[in-house]
Amino acid sequence: MTNQELQDLITGWFTDPAAVKLEFTEEGSQFLNLSIHPDYLHELMYYLKLNRNTSFDYLFCLTGIDWGKELEVVYHLESTDYRHIMVVRSKIEDRENPEIESVQDIWATANFHEREAFDLFGIRFKNHPNLKRLFLSEDFEGYPLRKDFVDEKNMVVK
Amino acid sequence: MDIILSIHDWFLGLLPAQITGFTKMALIALTYLTLFAVLGLYLVLLERRVAAWFQLRIGPNRVGFQGLLQTMADALKLLSKELTGTVKADKFLYNLAPYFVIVTSLMALGIFPFTQNLQAYDINIGLFFLIAISSIGVIGVLLGGWSSNNKYALIGAMRSGVQTISYELSIGLSLLTMVLITGSLQLSEIIEVQKNGWLILQGHIPAVIAFMIYMIAGTAETNRAPFDMVEAESELGAGFHTEYSGMKFAYFFLAEFINMFIIAAIAATVFFGGWLSPFGITESIPWLGVFWFLLKTFILVFLMMWFRWTFPRLRVDQLLTLEWKYLLPINLANIVIMALIVWLGLTLQL
Amino acid sequence: METATINNNFKSEEYFINMGPQHPATHGVLRLLLTIDGEIIKKVEPDLGYIHRSIEKMCENDSYQQIVHLTDRMDYLSSHINNEAVCLAVENALELEVPDRVKVIRTILDELTRISSHCLWWGVMGMDVGALTSYFYGFRDREMINDIFEETCGARLTMNYNIPGGLMHDIHPNFVRRVKEFITHFKTKIPEYDRLLTGNIIFQKRTKGVGILNKVDAISFGATGPVGRASGYSCDVRKYHPYSALDRVHFNEALHTDGDSYARYLVRIQEMWESISIIEQLIDYIPDGDHKVATNAVIKLPKGEYYQKVETARGELGVYIVSTGTKNPYRVKFRSPGLSNLSLLNHITVGGKIGDLVATMATIDIVVPDIDR
C-alpha cells in the first residue's frame, strides 16, 4: 500500500480524527508518520495489526524520545506481507507520571523494548506483565536518557 | 621376577616371617602409589598433547623436553594452592569425597597382571572386584556434589549417580559375556585362556559387540565426553567439583585419568590378551609383557581421547535412552548368543 | 505455629539457578535466572545490564563521526556492519552519493564480517554442545579474515573503517589477492565443518526438535537474522531493503521451515556459502575511483528523522537518528537484533532440559554488548 492509501484507510476508521489527535505527516522522515493521543494508541495498534489491508505484524523498533516538555514513544511498524512501513508516535504530556498502554499483547517483542523505555525514560506501560528495569539496577535513581538527567560523576558533557 | 624374589629373600633374612608380609605389602603399595600418580600425570599430558594435535595446536612444550615436565609443574602448583571451600559446606563429607574417588581407582590397579607374575594381588574374583570397586568411586562424586552446597555441583552429582548406575549394567554384562568363554573371573586365568587367541578373536561376533558396548559404557563410566554430563562445562560450569580447589581438585582430576587407564586396561586384559604378545612373537622374553600390556592399554586410551575431542555431548535423557533402550537389550541378547556359541563350541581357537 | 508455615513445610520450593553472569555458556556477562524442576526448565528470565554503557546517551553528546566508533562496541563481531549502518544513515540524511568503489568494498567487507562472525559462532556452537575441537577450526578460518581486516584498516575486531562519506583509507593493494585466497581456502573448509558437526548423530539429536519457534511467533517476537529465517520468516534486510552494492548481486536467502536449533544451524552454514557467492561476484569488479567523498568537518544533519536498517550477522540492526539540525544528534536509538532475539528465549526453552537451553542459546547466537549497548 502506498502512504496515501494507508493514510486514507486509517483516517476512515475514526469518526472524528481530530478528537483522537490523529495526524499524518511525511515531513522530515522517510516513512509515513502517524501521531495519536496515547489513550487511543492501543486500539489503533490492534487494528493496524489485525486489519487485512494494513497487517503491520512486525514491530521493529520502539523508541522513547524526551522532547523537553513531553515524552514521546515511537513505534516503527512493518508489514511482512506487503513490506510497507509506518511510524506511529504518541506524545505523553505528563512528565512526572507518564503512562501509556502497553502493546506487548499485540507484539511480543514489545515486552523487552517497553521495559527498556521504562528503564531509561521512566515511561510506565500499563498492563505490562513484568515492568521492571531491564538494564539498570532496581535501586537506580532517575531515568538516564531523559534530557534533564544529571550525573556529575559519570557524564561528560561537551 | 628375579629382582622381586631377591628382595623377598633379603627381607626374610632381615626380619621375622610374620612382619615381612606386612612390610612387603606396604612397600608394594608405596611403589604402586608413586608409579600410578606419575602415570596419571603423564596421562594428563598425553591428553593435552592429543587434544592439541586434534585441534591444530602445539600443546604444552615448554616445561622440560617436549613439555614432559608440564604436568609435574601443574601438580606442584596444585599442591601449593590454598584449599578453599564454601562456608556452608558439610565439611566432613566435603573433605572425605576426594579420597573415595582416588582410593578406589588406585585400589583397582592392584589386581592387574602387568606381565606374567608381575601382579600385586591375584584375586580369584578379579573382574567382579574391578566392577565393584569402580562403583564405589561414584559415592565420592555424589558426596562431593552434595556436600559442596552448590546447585551446579548438586545437579552434576545427581547426573553422575544416574549415569553410573545405568552404565554399570552394561560394563558388567559386557564383561560377563567374555567370562562365558574364560569360565573364570581371575585375571591371570583370563589371560591364560587367551594363549589360544585373544578373546575378541575367540568370541568373534558377540565379542566384538561386547567390546563396543564395553568401550561406550566405559567412556560413560569415566564421565568423559561424549558422556561428560557430570562436568558438562558449558552447562554446569564444572559440575560436581565446582567448589574444590588445590589438591582436593587434583584428586578428582587424577582419578579421572587413572579411571580411564583402568577402563582401557580391563579392555586390554579381557579382550586383547593383556600382556600376551601378538602371535606369541616375544613369548621367550617375559618382561616384554609389560610393554605389550601398556601398548594395548594406551591404544585404547588414545581411542577414548579421540572420542572426547570429536563428539559433542549427549543430553542427559538421551544418555539414559542409549543405555536402557539400546545397550542393555543388545547386551542381553549378546550374552545369549555368546552362551550358545560357547555351548556349541563355535569359538575360534588358534 | 501458624498455618502458613505449616503449609510451607509441605510445599515443594522452586529451585532457582543463576546461570551467569560468569558462565561458559552465556557468552559474556548475561545472567539467566532459571527456575528448574530437576533437569527441566520452568522459566528463563534474562537479567541484563552487566555491560550496559549507555551508548545511546553517549551518542547525544558526540558528533556523527564519533558515533561510528561507539557502534564497534555493540555487536563487536559485526563491527563493520554496525559502522556502515550509521554511515548510511548519515549519508542518506545528507543526500550524499558515495562512489561505487566504496559501495562495493563495503559490501565485500560486510560479507567477510558475516563469515567471520559465523565462523566464531560455529566454533562456539560446537563447544556449547560439548565438541571442543570445533572451536579451534572456526578460529583458524576466522583468523584469515582478521588478517585481511588488519591489513585493510589496521584493526582486527573494532574496525571503524567506515566514515560518513566513504572509507577512511583505500584498500591495501593485497586486498583482492588475499580475499581470493581466503575464498579458495574456505570453500574446502565448510565441508569439513559439515563432516565434524552437521552430520554427527549426537549433534543432530541435540539440536533437532529443540527450541522450536514457529513463524508467527518469530514475527511477533521480532526475531530477525538466522533465527527468524530458520522459522520460515523471510526477513533478510539485504533482500528487502538493499543497501550499498547489494542491489547488483544475486544471492539466495537461506530459509528453513523447521524453526528448531538444527534449522538455525543450517541457515548459518548456508549463509556462509551465500556470503562467499556475494564476495565472488564483486571481488573482480571493484570499480576505480575515490574511496570517499568530502564532507564538512562538522556534520550537521538537517532537522528530521532518519532510519537505516542493515543485516548484521545476528539480524536486523536499525539505527534511528533524530536530528534537530545541530552537530549532535538529539536522540539515537539502536534497534539491536540481539535484544529481540533474546526476548524469545523463555518462549522456546521452557519445558526443555538444561542441555537444550545451552544448545538453543548457542543457535540464537547472542552477543551481550549488542543486547546491553
Coordinates of N, CA, C and O in Angstrom, one line a residue, chain B residues 312, chain C residues 118-127 129 131 134 189-200 203-204 206-208 210-211 225-231 254-256 258-273 359-360 362-365:
Chain B
P312 N 30.3 -34.3 20.2 CA 29.5 -33.4 21.1 C 29.0 -34.3 22.2 O 28.9 -35.5 22.2
Chain C
H118 N 30.1 -15.9 11.7 CA 29.6 -17.2 11.7 C 30.6 -18.3 12.0 O 30.3 -19.3 12.6
C119 N 31.9 -18.0 11.6 CA 32.9 -18.9 12.0 C 33.0 -19.0 13.5 O 33.1 -20.1 14.0
L120 N 33.0 -17.9 14.1 CA 33.1 -17.9 15.6 C 31.9 -18.6 16.2 O 32.0 -19.4 17.1
W121 N 30.8 -18.2 15.6 CA 29.5 -18.9 16.1 C 29.6 -20.4 16.0 O 29.3 -21.1 16.9
W122 N 30.1 -20.8 14.8 CA 30.2 -22.3 14.6 C 31.1 -22.9 15.6 O 30.7 -24.0 16.2
G123 N 32.2 -22.3 15.9 CA 33.2 -22.9 16.9 C 32.5 -22.9 18.2 O 32.6 -24.0 18.9
V124 N 31.8 -21.9 18.6 CA 31.3 -21.8 19.9 C 30.1 -22.7 20.1 O 29.8 -23.3 21.1
M125 N 29.3 -22.8 19.0 CA 28.2 -23.8 18.9 C 28.7 -25.2 19.3 O 28.1 -25.9 20.1
G126 N 29.8 -25.6 18.6 CA 30.3 -26.9 18.9 C 30.7 -27.0 20.4 O 30.4 -28.0 21.0
M127 N 31.3 -26.0 20.9 CA 31.8 -26.0 22.2 C 30.6 -26.1 23.2 O 30.7 -26.8 24.2
V129 N 27.8 -27.6 22.7 CA 27.2 -28.9 22.8 C 28.3 -29.9 23.2 O 28.0 -31.1 23.1
A131 N 31.6 -30.3 21.9 CA 32.6 -30.7 21.0 C 33.7 -29.6 20.9 O 33.5 -28.7 20.1
S134 N 35.7 -28.1 17.5 CA 35.2 -27.2 16.5 C 35.6 -25.7 16.7 O 35.8 -25.0 15.8
K189 N 36.8 -25.7 3.5 CA 36.7 -25.9 5.0 C 35.2 -26.1 5.4 O 35.0 -26.7 6.4
I190 N 34.3 -25.5 4.7 CA 32.9 -25.7 5.1 C 32.5 -27.1 5.1 O 31.8 -27.6 6.0
P191 N 32.9 -27.9 4.0 CA 32.6 -29.3 4.0 C 33.2 -30.0 5.3 O 32.6 -30.9 5.8
E192 N 34.3 -29.5 5.7 CA 35.0 -30.0 6.9 C 34.1 -29.8 8.1 O 33.9 -30.6 9.0
Y193 N 33.5 -28.6 8.2 CA 32.6 -28.3 9.3 C 31.4 -29.3 9.2 O 31.0 -29.8 10.3
D194 N 31.0 -29.5 8.0 CA 29.8 -30.4 7.9 C 30.2 -31.8 8.4 O 29.4 -32.5 9.1
R195 N 31.4 -32.2 8.1 CA 31.8 -33.6 8.5 C 32.0 -33.7 10.0 O 31.7 -34.7 10.6
L196 N 32.5 -32.6 10.6 CA 32.7 -32.7 12.1 C 31.4 -32.6 12.9 O 31.2 -33.3 13.8
L197 N 30.5 -31.6 12.5 CA 29.3 -31.4 13.3 C 28.0 -31.8 12.6 O 27.2 -32.5 13.1
T198 N 27.8 -31.2 11.4 CA 26.5 -31.2 10.8 C 26.0 -32.7 10.7 O 24.8 -33.0 11.0
G199 N 26.8 -33.6 10.3 CA 26.4 -34.9 10.1 C 26.4 -35.8 11.3 O 26.0 -36.9 11.3
N200 N 27.0 -35.3 12.4 CA 27.2 -36.1 13.6 C 25.8 -36.4 14.2 O 25.0 -35.5 14.5
F203 N 25.1 -34.7 17.5 CA 24.8 -33.2 17.3 C 23.4 -33.1 16.8 O 22.7 -32.2 17.3
Q204 N 23.0 -33.9 15.9 CA 21.6 -33.8 15.4 C 20.6 -34.1 16.5 O 19.6 -33.4 16.6
R206 N 21.0 -33.6 19.5 CA 21.0 -32.5 20.5 C 20.2 -31.3 19.9 O 19.7 -30.5 20.7
T207 N 20.2 -31.1 18.6 CA 19.6 -29.8 18.1 C 18.3 -30.0 17.4 O 17.5 -29.1 17.4
K208 N 18.0 -31.2 16.8 CA 16.7 -31.3 16.1 C 15.6 -31.4 17.1 O 15.6 -32.1 18.1
V210 N 14.7 -29.1 19.0 CA 15.0 -28.4 20.3 C 14.8 -26.9 20.0 O 15.3 -26.3 19.1
G211 N 14.1 -26.3 20.9 CA 13.9 -24.8 20.9 C 13.1 -24.4 19.6 O 13.5 -23.6 18.8
G225 N 17.3 -12.1 11.3 CA 18.5 -12.8 11.0 C 18.3 -14.3 10.9 O 17.1 -14.8 10.7
P226 N 19.3 -15.1 11.2 CA 19.2 -16.6 11.0 C 18.1 -17.1 11.9 O 17.4 -18.1 11.6
V227 N 17.8 -16.5 13.1 CA 16.8 -17.1 14.0 C 15.4 -17.0 13.3 O 14.6 -17.9 13.3
G228 N 15.1 -15.8 12.7 CA 13.8 -15.7 12.0 C 13.8 -16.5 10.8 O 12.8 -17.2 10.5
R229 N 14.9 -16.6 10.0 CA 14.8 -17.3 8.7 C 14.7 -18.8 8.9 O 14.2 -19.5 8.1
A230 N 15.2 -19.3 10.1 CA 15.1 -20.7 10.3 C 13.6 -21.1 10.6 O 13.3 -22.3 10.5
S231 N 12.8 -20.1 10.9 CA 11.4 -20.4 11.2 C 10.6 -20.1 9.9 O 9.3 -20.1 10.0
A254 N 18.8 -17.7 2.8 CA 18.8 -19.0 3.4 C 17.5 -19.2 4.3 O 17.3 -18.5 5.2
L255 N 16.6 -20.0 3.8 CA 15.3 -20.2 4.5 C 15.1 -21.7 4.9 O 15.4 -22.6 4.1
H256 N 14.7 -21.9 6.1 CA 14.3 -23.2 6.6 C 13.0 -23.1 7.3 O 12.6 -22.0 7.8
D258 N 11.8 -25.5 9.7 CA 11.6 -26.3 10.9 C 11.6 -25.4 12.2 O 10.9 -25.7 13.1
G259 N 12.3 -24.4 12.2 CA 12.3 -23.5 13.3 C 13.0 -24.0 14.6 O 13.0 -23.4 15.6
D260 N 13.7 -25.2 14.5 CA 14.4 -25.7 15.6 C 15.9 -25.3 15.6 O 16.3 -24.6 14.7
S261 N 16.6 -25.7 16.6 CA 18.0 -25.3 16.6 C 18.8 -25.8 15.4 O 19.7 -25.1 14.9
Y262 N 18.5 -27.0 15.0 CA 19.2 -27.5 13.8 C 19.0 -26.6 12.6 O 19.9 -26.4 11.8
A263 N 17.7 -26.2 12.4 CA 17.4 -25.3 11.3 C 18.2 -24.0 11.4 O 18.8 -23.5 10.4
R264 N 18.3 -23.5 12.6 CA 19.1 -22.2 12.7 C 20.6 -22.5 12.4 O 21.3 -21.6 11.8
Y265 N 21.0 -23.7 12.8 CA 22.4 -24.1 12.5 C 22.6 -24.1 10.9 O 23.5 -23.5 10.4
L266 N 21.7 -24.8 10.3 CA 21.8 -25.0 8.8 C 21.7 -23.6 8.1 O 22.4 -23.4 7.1
V267 N 20.8 -22.7 8.6 CA 20.7 -21.4 8.0 C 22.1 -20.7 8.0 O 22.5 -20.1 7.0
R268 N 22.8 -20.8 9.1 CA 24.0 -20.1 9.2 C 25.1 -20.7 8.3 O 25.9 -20.0 7.7
I269 N 25.1 -22.0 8.2 CA 26.0 -22.7 7.3 C 25.8 -22.2 5.9 O 26.7 -21.9 5.1
Q270 N 24.5 -22.2 5.5 CA 24.1 -21.8 4.2 C 24.5 -20.4 3.9 O 24.9 -20.0 2.8
E271 N 24.3 -19.5 5.0 CA 24.7 -18.1 4.8 C 26.1 -17.9 4.5 O 26.5 -17.0 3.8
M272 N 27.0 -18.8 5.0 CA 28.4 -18.7 4.7 C 28.6 -18.9 3.3 O 29.4 -18.2 2.6
W273 N 27.9 -19.9 2.7 CA 28.0 -20.2 1.3 C 27.6 -18.9 0.5 O 28.2 -18.6 -0.5
A359 N 22.0 -25.4 24.1 CA 22.1 -25.6 22.6 C 21.3 -24.5 22.0 O 21.7 -24.0 20.9
T360 N 20.1 -24.2 22.5 CA 19.2 -23.2 21.9 C 19.9 -21.8 22.0 O 19.9 -21.0 21.0
A362 N 23.0 -21.2 22.0 CA 24.1 -21.1 21.1 C 23.6 -20.8 19.7 O 24.2 -20.1 18.9
T363 N 22.4 -21.4 19.3 CA 21.9 -21.1 18.0 C 21.2 -19.7 17.9 O 21.1 -19.3 16.8
I364 N 20.8 -19.2 19.0 CA 20.3 -17.8 18.9 C 21.5 -16.8 18.7 O 21.3 -15.8 18.1
D365 N 22.6 -17.2 19.1 CA 23.9 -16.5 18.8 C 23.8 -15.1 19.4 O 23.8 -14.1 18.6

